[in-house]
């Protein structure tokens, strides 16, 4: 699908300077005034590390004359700290201050008009949540590390985070909206968990996105009373949460009973079945409204969608979700598409970070306070800016189309950085086009 032009407000250089540099410049520096390197230079350096897809801090430190020039002109870095200096500075930054960049990027997307393409059922935005582990070691650890005990008596120390990303069926790009660290909280000895992280994440989303009509899509872990109650407290929010027959026996027992006691006259307790043919296969969808979520939360009513999908090879798969959206013949296919969009956060965010040279599983540094989390946040900010370029920057899109993969584009960016001084990222793209004889205009 051809993407419409969104002007220049989403081009790399403007978003970086007007959104991210502004963020970095306003993060408080708790260090002494005579510090050798500025906090803003350290934050710019950390961002550039992931923006350029450098494989290590050692590689980032070994710079040609052109690279040093480009880091100053493209990323605005005055003085780049040493490896240990960078780690020490970033370790002291409060992650919540850095995380404000995600809502700032969202505001830029909103003002640009891009979000119009991401409004789905009744103009809702779809936000997918999932957790991911981004550090693990049997030796390196800090007070915030969670602990995993193994059968052989050994221990692993790890960090994780819960991410929320804007997704939409039929749209390739995803945009990270929020990240919540899953780490031992201050003053506690017990491991944190995804559900507690979700509660904290929703509290912040209420502060930053309370006016947005949002549908949250999540896996079966979140189909529980505390999470659903928190979502129901926000009138503009809806949910589509995966459920399983094994994990939600009482819910499915009500569904099965309604099928067994079929009553044509009683519409409220009748399971409706609809068949749909689509490009990706055939769908048989059953749905029933006003079910009790589980025995322990009799006050929570929800609606169940049960989907049997047969793909073009004749293979059959079953999916099911609960939702506070009233299910009807007119909307069940869209609600099903919303539920299946949850996997975009795994496929388009986490798998991209792991497989497209963001070096997600490489430990750039652990620190004693917040370094591990801040590196993860800087990576997510760089990824989100890349997704904006993929969506809205015609130079970026044309280069990827001709070079075939984004990995090759990252390699070309680093190659130009090494040999050719440029004033901004636009000039880097133009230089790549010239090297490969790609027509951009």
Tab-separated table of C-alpha atoms in Angstrom:
chain	number	residue	atom	x	y	z
A	1	UNK	CA	0.000	0.000	0.000
A	2	UNK	CA	1.394	3.373	-1.005
A	3	UNK	CA	1.904	5.619	1.976
A	4	UNK	CA	0.710	9.218	1.772
A	5	UNK	CA	3.092	12.130	2.302
A	6	UNK	CA	3.072	13.580	5.823
A	7	UNK	CA	5.322	16.564	5.152
A	8	UNK	CA	8.675	17.141	6.836
A	9	UNK	CA	7.600	17.163	10.500
A	10	UNK	CA	8.434	13.460	10.840
A	11	UNK	CA	11.815	13.469	9.071
A	12	UNK	CA	14.688	12.139	11.170
A	13	UNK	CA	16.524	15.418	11.718
A	14	UNK	CA	13.450	17.343	12.853
A	15	UNK	CA	12.113	14.633	15.164
A	16	UNK	CA	15.540	14.047	16.668
A	17	UNK	CA	16.287	17.736	17.261
A	18	UNK	CA	12.816	18.966	18.204
A	19	UNK	CA	11.667	15.994	20.286
A	20	UNK	CA	14.573	13.894	21.552
A	21	UNK	CA	17.247	16.546	21.985
A	22	UNK	CA	14.652	18.702	23.734
A	23	UNK	CA	13.934	15.753	26.048
A	24	UNK	CA	17.626	15.100	26.740
A	25	UNK	CA	18.253	18.785	27.447
A	26	UNK	CA	15.534	18.913	30.097
A	27	UNK	CA	16.448	15.800	32.105
A	28	UNK	CA	17.817	16.919	35.489
A	29	UNK	CA	21.513	16.323	36.137
A	30	UNK	CA	22.115	15.376	39.771
A	31	UNK	CA	25.913	15.340	39.407
A	32	UNK	CA	28.326	18.027	40.559
A	33	UNK	CA	28.667	21.152	38.419
A	34	UNK	CA	32.311	20.408	37.566
A	35	UNK	CA	31.499	17.134	35.780
A	36	UNK	CA	33.736	16.669	32.750
A	37	UNK	CA	31.011	15.506	30.368
A	38	UNK	CA	27.501	16.909	30.120
A	39	UNK	CA	24.479	14.716	30.715
A	40	UNK	CA	22.931	15.778	27.412
A	41	UNK	CA	26.054	14.628	25.510
A	42	UNK	CA	25.916	11.292	27.320
A	43	UNK	CA	22.234	10.823	26.425
A	44	UNK	CA	22.877	11.792	22.797
A	45	UNK	CA	25.793	9.349	22.698
A	46	UNK	CA	23.692	6.533	24.128
A	47	UNK	CA	20.966	7.208	21.588
A	48	UNK	CA	23.453	7.378	18.691
A	49	UNK	CA	24.875	4.017	19.780
A	50	UNK	CA	21.522	2.365	18.992
A	51	UNK	CA	20.539	4.639	16.131
A	52	UNK	CA	23.722	3.611	14.269
A	53	UNK	CA	23.344	-0.040	15.367
A	54	UNK	CA	26.865	-0.151	16.797
A	55	UNK	CA	27.636	-3.702	17.950
A	56	UNK	CA	29.468	-2.579	21.112
A	57	UNK	CA	30.764	0.412	23.020
A	58	UNK	CA	34.267	-0.535	21.887
A	59	UNK	CA	33.169	-0.317	18.253
A	60	UNK	CA	31.429	2.995	18.941
A	61	UNK	CA	34.633	4.372	20.505
A	62	UNK	CA	36.867	3.508	17.501
A	63	UNK	CA	36.012	6.404	15.182
A	64	UNK	CA	37.413	7.807	11.969
A	65	UNK	CA	37.723	11.558	11.496
A	66	UNK	CA	34.511	11.564	9.450
A	67	UNK	CA	32.648	9.613	12.136
A	68	UNK	CA	33.674	12.077	14.831
A	69	UNK	CA	32.530	14.941	12.617
A	70	UNK	CA	29.200	13.270	11.859
A	71	UNK	CA	28.436	12.507	15.495
A	72	UNK	CA	28.740	16.237	16.155
A	73	UNK	CA	26.802	17.420	13.095
A	74	UNK	CA	24.097	14.731	12.832
A	75	UNK	CA	23.560	13.937	16.515
A	76	UNK	CA	24.808	17.212	18.015
A	77	UNK	CA	27.262	15.533	20.390
A	78	UNK	CA	29.865	17.902	21.795
A	79	UNK	CA	32.110	15.559	23.777
A	80	UNK	CA	31.630	11.791	23.828
A	81	UNK	CA	32.386	10.253	27.236
A	82	UNK	CA	34.643	7.234	27.583
A	83	UNK	CA	32.961	3.817	27.837
A	84	UNK	CA	33.051	3.776	31.624
A	85	UNK	CA	32.192	7.458	31.801
A	86	UNK	CA	29.125	6.933	29.633
A	87	UNK	CA	27.987	3.991	31.731
A	88	UNK	CA	28.482	5.925	34.976
A	89	UNK	CA	26.531	8.946	33.743
A	90	UNK	CA	23.609	6.944	32.328
A	91	UNK	CA	23.470	4.793	35.452
A	92	UNK	CA	22.424	7.825	37.494
A	93	UNK	CA	19.531	8.930	35.234
A	94	UNK	CA	16.027	8.211	36.497
A	95	UNK	CA	14.361	5.969	33.867
A	96	UNK	CA	11.019	7.759	34.195
A	97	UNK	CA	12.611	10.992	32.982
A	98	UNK	CA	13.952	9.221	29.888
A	99	UNK	CA	10.648	7.399	29.302
A	100	UNK	CA	8.903	10.728	28.731
A	101	UNK	CA	10.366	10.542	25.233
A	102	UNK	CA	7.775	7.952	24.210
A	103	UNK	CA	4.818	10.215	24.969
A	104	UNK	CA	6.679	13.102	23.290
A	105	UNK	CA	7.095	11.018	20.121
A	106	UNK	CA	3.413	10.078	20.308
A	107	UNK	CA	2.500	13.764	20.465
A	108	UNK	CA	4.542	14.367	17.307
A	109	UNK	CA	2.744	11.485	15.544
A	110	UNK	CA	-0.585	12.942	16.611
A	111	UNK	CA	0.184	16.489	15.452
A	112	UNK	CA	1.447	15.183	12.089
A	113	UNK	CA	-1.857	13.492	11.259
A	114	UNK	CA	-0.285	10.035	11.031
A	115	UNK	CA	-2.569	8.563	13.704
A	116	UNK	CA	-5.563	8.846	11.364
A	117	UNK	CA	-4.298	5.693	9.637
A	118	UNK	CA	-4.134	3.858	12.979
A	119	UNK	CA	-7.697	4.434	14.135
A	120	UNK	CA	-9.610	1.213	13.763
A	121	UNK	CA	-12.951	0.177	15.276
A	122	UNK	CA	-14.978	3.337	16.036
A	123	UNK	CA	-11.802	5.456	15.834
A	124	UNK	CA	-10.012	3.587	18.632
A	125	UNK	CA	-6.244	3.209	18.784
A	126	UNK	CA	-5.012	-0.332	19.462
A	127	UNK	CA	-2.266	-0.763	22.044
A	128	UNK	CA	-0.575	-4.142	22.474
A	129	UNK	CA	1.156	-5.089	25.741
A	130	UNK	CA	3.794	-7.735	26.301
A	131	UNK	CA	6.798	-8.391	28.499
A	132	UNK	CA	10.339	-9.095	27.344
A	133	UNK	CA	13.582	-9.968	29.118
A	134	UNK	CA	16.529	-7.803	28.059
A	135	UNK	CA	19.350	-8.846	30.417
A	136	UNK	CA	20.395	-12.121	32.017
A	137	UNK	CA	23.590	-13.220	33.760
A	138	UNK	CA	24.657	-15.754	36.349
A	139	UNK	CA	27.329	-13.400	37.678
A	140	UNK	CA	26.569	-9.726	37.042
A	141	UNK	CA	23.761	-8.353	39.203
A	142	UNK	CA	22.439	-5.299	41.021
A	143	UNK	CA	19.864	-4.578	43.774
A	144	UNK	CA	17.139	-4.234	41.112
A	145	UNK	CA	17.856	-7.588	39.468
A	146	UNK	CA	15.222	-10.278	39.673
A	147	UNK	CA	16.415	-13.747	40.594
A	148	UNK	CA	15.683	-17.054	38.880
A	149	UNK	CA	16.600	-20.190	40.840
A	150	UNK	CA	17.582	-23.241	38.802
A	151	UNK	CA	17.232	-26.918	39.632
A	152	UNK	CA	20.996	-27.360	39.817
A	153	UNK	CA	21.126	-24.813	42.649
A	154	UNK	CA	22.497	-21.983	40.533
A	155	UNK	CA	20.924	-18.570	40.076
A	156	UNK	CA	20.348	-16.231	37.158
A	157	UNK	CA	19.934	-12.494	37.534
A	158	UNK	CA	17.778	-10.705	34.994
A	159	UNK	CA	15.955	-7.530	33.981
A	160	UNK	CA	12.758	-7.335	31.967
A	161	UNK	CA	10.262	-4.717	30.928
A	162	UNK	CA	6.647	-4.469	29.908
A	163	UNK	CA	6.192	-2.641	26.616
A	164	UNK	CA	3.101	-1.009	25.139
A	165	UNK	CA	3.059	-0.397	21.397
A	166	UNK	CA	0.589	1.214	19.031
A	167	UNK	CA	-0.425	-1.395	16.431
A	168	UNK	CA	-3.099	-1.711	13.769
A	169	UNK	CA	-4.269	-4.521	11.459
A	170	UNK	CA	-3.011	-3.846	7.955
A	171	UNK	CA	-0.302	-1.408	9.069
A	172	UNK	CA	3.340	-2.531	9.035
A	173	UNK	CA	4.849	-0.007	11.431
A	174	UNK	CA	4.419	-0.088	15.204
A	175	UNK	CA	5.207	2.722	17.645
A	176	UNK	CA	6.291	2.184	21.236
A	177	UNK	CA	4.141	4.249	23.622
A	178	UNK	CA	5.417	3.218	27.033
A	179	UNK	CA	7.824	0.883	28.812
A	180	UNK	CA	7.663	-0.203	32.433
A	181	UNK	CA	10.708	-1.911	34.013
A	182	UNK	CA	10.001	-5.305	35.561
A	183	UNK	CA	12.615	-5.201	38.308
A	184	UNK	CA	12.759	-5.439	42.071
A	185	UNK	CA	11.142	-2.299	43.387
A	186	UNK	CA	12.938	-0.086	45.899
A	187	UNK	CA	12.735	-1.489	49.418
A	188	UNK	CA	11.497	-4.933	48.362
A	189	UNK	CA	13.155	-8.339	48.210
A	190	UNK	CA	10.557	-10.157	46.116
A	191	UNK	CA	10.630	-10.393	42.337
A	192	UNK	CA	8.427	-8.015	40.407
A	193	UNK	CA	5.877	-9.443	37.938
A	194	UNK	CA	4.170	-8.481	34.695
A	195	UNK	CA	0.796	-7.868	36.325
A	196	UNK	CA	2.227	-5.395	38.845
A	197	UNK	CA	4.163	-3.715	36.037
A	198	UNK	CA	0.929	-3.470	34.030
A	199	UNK	CA	-0.832	-1.722	36.914
A	200	UNK	CA	1.956	0.877	37.066
A	201	UNK	CA	1.956	1.252	33.275
A	202	UNK	CA	-1.807	1.826	33.147
A	203	UNK	CA	-1.530	4.458	35.876
A	204	UNK	CA	0.909	6.424	33.724
A	205	UNK	CA	-1.143	5.859	30.577
A	206	UNK	CA	-4.077	7.373	32.467
A	207	UNK	CA	-1.970	10.487	32.997
A	208	UNK	CA	-0.734	10.794	29.414
A	209	UNK	CA	-3.441	9.175	27.257
A	210	UNK	CA	-6.664	9.397	29.257
A	211	UNK	CA	-8.408	11.349	26.481
A	212	UNK	CA	-7.594	8.744	23.836
A	213	UNK	CA	-10.048	6.009	22.901
A	214	UNK	CA	-7.838	2.932	23.313
A	215	UNK	CA	-8.342	-0.806	22.951
A	216	UNK	CA	-5.705	-2.747	24.876
A	217	UNK	CA	-4.808	-6.171	23.505
A	218	UNK	CA	-3.031	-8.615	25.819
A	219	UNK	CA	-2.457	-12.308	26.411
A	220	UNK	CA	-4.250	-14.538	28.908
A	221	UNK	CA	-2.024	-13.490	31.823
A	222	UNK	CA	-4.002	-10.250	32.066
A	223	UNK	CA	-7.506	-11.780	31.983
A	224	UNK	CA	-7.930	-11.252	35.724
A	225	UNK	CA	-10.053	-9.072	37.980
A	226	UNK	CA	-7.468	-6.463	39.106
A	227	UNK	CA	-6.291	-5.651	35.569
A	228	UNK	CA	-9.768	-5.549	34.045
A	229	UNK	CA	-11.112	-3.378	36.876
A	230	UNK	CA	-8.304	-0.885	36.298
A	231	UNK	CA	-9.171	-0.713	32.597
A	232	UNK	CA	-12.886	-0.346	33.299
A	233	UNK	CA	-12.172	2.689	35.495
A	234	UNK	CA	-11.206	4.617	32.356
A	235	UNK	CA	-14.363	5.340	30.283
A	236	UNK	CA	-12.465	5.739	26.982
A	237	UNK	CA	-10.678	2.395	27.243
A	238	UNK	CA	-11.658	-1.038	25.977
A	239	UNK	CA	-9.894	-4.394	26.124
A	240	UNK	CA	-9.517	-7.510	24.008
A	241	UNK	CA	-7.649	-10.100	26.072
A	242	UNK	CA	-6.750	-13.644	25.049
A	243	UNK	CA	-8.157	-16.479	27.164
A	244	UNK	CA	-7.673	-20.251	27.211
A	245	UNK	CA	-9.998	-23.069	28.155
A	246	UNK	CA	-7.387	-24.451	30.543
A	247	UNK	CA	-6.810	-21.183	32.364
A	248	UNK	CA	-10.395	-19.907	32.390
A	249	UNK	CA	-12.507	-22.976	33.050
A	250	UNK	CA	-15.459	-21.184	34.646
A	251	UNK	CA	-15.737	-18.784	31.717
A	252	UNK	CA	-15.748	-21.541	29.110
A	253	UNK	CA	-18.136	-23.650	31.192
A	254	UNK	CA	-20.716	-20.873	30.809
A	255	UNK	CA	-20.046	-20.755	27.062
A	256	UNK	CA	-20.397	-24.546	26.716
A	257	UNK	CA	-23.563	-24.547	28.808
A	258	UNK	CA	-25.110	-21.920	26.546
A	259	UNK	CA	-24.360	-24.130	23.547
A	260	UNK	CA	-25.810	-27.212	25.253
A	261	UNK	CA	-28.947	-25.395	26.412
A	262	UNK	CA	-29.597	-23.707	23.089
A	263	UNK	CA	-32.670	-21.498	23.376
A	264	UNK	CA	-33.740	-19.788	20.165
A	265	UNK	CA	-35.966	-17.368	22.061
A	266	UNK	CA	-33.435	-16.273	24.680
A	267	UNK	CA	-31.067	-14.042	22.686
A	268	UNK	CA	-29.085	-12.958	25.756
A	269	UNK	CA	-27.868	-16.476	26.543
A	270	UNK	CA	-27.552	-17.763	23.014
A	271	UNK	CA	-24.203	-18.451	21.372
A	272	UNK	CA	-24.233	-16.867	17.920
A	273	UNK	CA	-22.151	-18.417	15.162
A	274	UNK	CA	-21.008	-16.633	12.023
A	275	UNK	CA	-18.920	-17.897	9.103
A	276	UNK	CA	-16.595	-15.574	7.216
A	277	UNK	CA	-14.346	-16.069	4.209
A	278	UNK	CA	-11.191	-13.945	4.046
A	279	UNK	CA	-7.989	-13.782	2.026
A	280	UNK	CA	-6.086	-15.654	4.745
A	281	UNK	CA	-8.644	-18.448	5.219
A	282	UNK	CA	-12.069	-19.304	6.601
A	283	UNK	CA	-13.360	-18.207	9.995
A	284	UNK	CA	-16.081	-19.698	12.170
A	285	UNK	CA	-16.767	-17.286	15.018
A	286	UNK	CA	-18.966	-17.930	18.017
A	287	UNK	CA	-19.719	-15.183	20.507
A	288	UNK	CA	-21.709	-14.648	23.679
A	289	UNK	CA	-22.162	-11.496	25.748
A	290	UNK	CA	-22.568	-10.990	29.497
A	291	UNK	CA	-20.575	-13.832	30.980
A	292	UNK	CA	-19.020	-13.907	34.442
A	293	UNK	CA	-15.241	-13.582	34.150
A	294	UNK	CA	-14.549	-16.197	36.849
A	295	UNK	CA	-15.885	-17.493	40.161
A	296	UNK	CA	-13.756	-15.113	42.245
A	297	UNK	CA	-14.992	-11.955	40.467
A	298	UNK	CA	-18.791	-12.383	40.152
A	299	UNK	CA	-19.168	-8.613	39.705
A	300	UNK	CA	-17.173	-8.525	36.444
A	301	UNK	CA	-19.133	-9.352	33.314
A	302	UNK	CA	-17.362	-9.781	30.009
A	303	UNK	CA	-18.016	-10.974	26.463
A	304	UNK	CA	-16.389	-14.034	24.861
A	305	UNK	CA	-15.351	-14.437	21.227
A	306	UNK	CA	-14.390	-17.959	20.093
A	307	UNK	CA	-12.715	-18.245	16.700
A	308	UNK	CA	-11.887	-21.324	14.610
A	309	UNK	CA	-9.576	-20.366	11.762
A	310	UNK	CA	-8.834	-22.691	8.834
A	311	UNK	CA	-5.934	-21.448	6.729
A	312	UNK	CA	-5.455	-22.031	3.016
A	313	UNK	CA	-3.556	-25.269	3.713
A	314	UNK	CA	-6.527	-26.675	5.612
A	315	UNK	CA	-4.809	-26.322	9.002
A	316	UNK	CA	-7.101	-25.387	11.866
A	317	UNK	CA	-6.316	-23.122	14.805
A	318	UNK	CA	-8.491	-21.881	17.665
A	319	UNK	CA	-8.310	-18.434	19.263
A	320	UNK	CA	-10.477	-16.878	21.957
A	321	UNK	CA	-10.720	-13.508	23.638
A	322	UNK	CA	-12.757	-11.658	26.245
A	323	UNK	CA	-13.740	-8.040	25.708
A	324	UNK	CA	-15.871	-5.289	27.198
A	325	UNK	CA	-16.992	-4.427	23.660
A	326	UNK	CA	-20.491	-5.781	23.012
A	327	UNK	CA	-20.095	-8.430	20.325
A	328	UNK	CA	-22.370	-8.389	17.290
A	329	UNK	CA	-22.438	-9.940	13.840
A	330	UNK	CA	-21.298	-6.593	12.453
A	331	UNK	CA	-18.144	-6.251	14.589
A	332	UNK	CA	-16.836	-9.737	15.461
A	333	UNK	CA	-14.446	-9.906	12.490
A	334	UNK	CA	-12.921	-6.550	13.458
A	335	UNK	CA	-12.661	-7.557	17.116
A	336	UNK	CA	-10.978	-10.798	16.028
A	337	UNK	CA	-8.493	-8.788	13.922
A	338	UNK	CA	-7.827	-6.565	16.923
A	339	UNK	CA	-7.141	-9.607	19.109
A	340	UNK	CA	-4.730	-11.088	16.591
A	341	UNK	CA	-2.911	-7.735	16.287
A	342	UNK	CA	-1.416	-8.443	19.716
A	343	UNK	CA	1.319	-10.508	18.070
A	344	UNK	CA	2.618	-7.423	16.271
A	345	UNK	CA	4.476	-6.359	19.412
A	346	UNK	CA	6.363	-9.664	19.366
A	347	UNK	CA	6.921	-9.838	15.612
A	348	UNK	CA	7.475	-6.169	14.764
A	349	UNK	CA	9.097	-4.910	17.982
A	350	UNK	CA	10.907	-7.637	19.911
A	351	UNK	CA	11.910	-9.778	16.902
A	352	UNK	CA	13.083	-6.679	15.032
A	353	UNK	CA	15.231	-5.633	17.975
A	354	UNK	CA	16.708	-9.118	18.203
A	355	UNK	CA	17.279	-9.778	14.487
A	356	UNK	CA	17.875	-6.441	12.744
A	357	UNK	CA	21.138	-5.274	14.309
A	358	UNK	CA	19.787	-3.445	17.364
A	359	UNK	CA	21.852	-5.947	19.397
A	360	UNK	CA	18.981	-6.394	21.834
A	361	UNK	CA	20.559	-9.344	23.613
A	362	UNK	CA	24.007	-7.747	23.892
A	363	UNK	CA	24.866	-6.328	27.307
A	364	UNK	CA	26.211	-2.796	26.797
A	365	UNK	CA	26.434	-2.373	30.549
A	366	UNK	CA	24.566	-3.298	33.695
A	367	UNK	CA	25.449	-0.664	36.274
A	368	UNK	CA	24.457	-0.397	39.927
A	369	UNK	CA	21.262	1.671	39.585
A	370	UNK	CA	19.492	2.239	36.275
A	371	UNK	CA	22.021	1.670	33.473
A	372	UNK	CA	20.524	-1.570	32.187
A	373	UNK	CA	17.030	-0.080	32.012
A	374	UNK	CA	18.218	3.183	30.459
A	375	UNK	CA	20.094	1.380	27.697
A	376	UNK	CA	16.895	-0.546	26.945
A	377	UNK	CA	14.895	2.695	26.857
A	378	UNK	CA	17.404	4.376	24.525
A	379	UNK	CA	17.198	1.352	22.235
A	380	UNK	CA	13.402	1.610	22.197
A	381	UNK	CA	13.573	5.332	21.408
A	382	UNK	CA	15.936	4.661	18.493
A	383	UNK	CA	13.664	1.865	17.244
A	384	UNK	CA	10.597	4.112	17.437
A	385	UNK	CA	12.306	6.885	15.471
A	386	UNK	CA	13.305	4.283	12.854
A	387	UNK	CA	9.675	3.136	12.632
A	388	UNK	CA	8.595	6.736	12.089
A	389	UNK	CA	11.118	7.026	9.238
A	390	UNK	CA	9.899	3.769	7.720
A	391	UNK	CA	6.368	5.123	7.794
A	392	UNK	CA	6.826	8.753	6.839
A	393	UNK	CA	10.252	9.403	5.250
A	394	UNK	CA	10.197	8.791	1.501
A	395	UNK	CA	14.011	8.780	1.301
A	396	UNK	CA	14.188	6.057	3.932
A	397	UNK	CA	11.493	3.983	2.242
A	398	UNK	CA	13.045	4.308	-1.208
A	399	UNK	CA	16.451	3.238	0.090
A	400	UNK	CA	15.009	0.167	1.842
A	401	UNK	CA	13.018	-0.782	-1.274
A	402	UNK	CA	16.174	-0.661	-3.408
A	403	UNK	CA	18.597	-2.158	-0.874
A	404	UNK	CA	15.984	-4.846	-0.052
A	405	UNK	CA	16.555	-4.941	3.720
A	406	UNK	CA	16.880	-2.465	6.569
A	407	UNK	CA	19.997	-4.322	7.726
A	408	UNK	CA	21.720	-3.328	4.485
A	409	UNK	CA	20.576	0.250	5.006
A	410	UNK	CA	22.079	0.288	8.524
A	411	UNK	CA	25.350	-1.014	7.041
A	412	UNK	CA	25.267	1.717	4.403
A	413	UNK	CA	24.629	4.423	7.017
A	414	UNK	CA	27.632	3.264	9.045
A	415	UNK	CA	29.779	3.114	5.902
A	416	UNK	CA	28.913	6.696	4.945
A	417	UNK	CA	29.515	7.819	8.537
A	418	UNK	CA	33.051	6.433	8.360
A	419	UNK	CA	34.138	8.140	5.150
A	420	UNK	CA	31.987	11.166	4.343
A	421	UNK	CA	31.258	14.191	6.574
A	422	UNK	CA	27.551	15.090	6.485
A	423	UNK	CA	25.535	17.882	8.083
A	424	UNK	CA	22.439	15.828	8.882
A	425	UNK	CA	20.789	12.453	8.342
A	426	UNK	CA	19.146	13.640	5.126
A	427	UNK	CA	22.589	14.144	3.627
A	428	UNK	CA	23.549	10.645	4.784
A	429	UNK	CA	20.547	9.220	2.901
A	430	UNK	CA	21.432	11.260	-0.201
A	431	UNK	CA	25.025	9.997	-0.049
A	432	UNK	CA	23.807	6.381	0.150
A	433	UNK	CA	21.537	6.975	-2.841
A	434	UNK	CA	24.481	8.377	-4.794
A	435	UNK	CA	26.724	5.418	-3.899
A	436	UNK	CA	24.111	2.884	-5.020
A	437	UNK	CA	22.761	4.997	-7.903
A	438	UNK	CA	19.280	5.107	-6.388
A	439	UNK	CA	16.979	7.879	-7.569
A	440	UNK	CA	15.305	9.606	-4.611
A	441	UNK	CA	13.684	12.643	-6.234
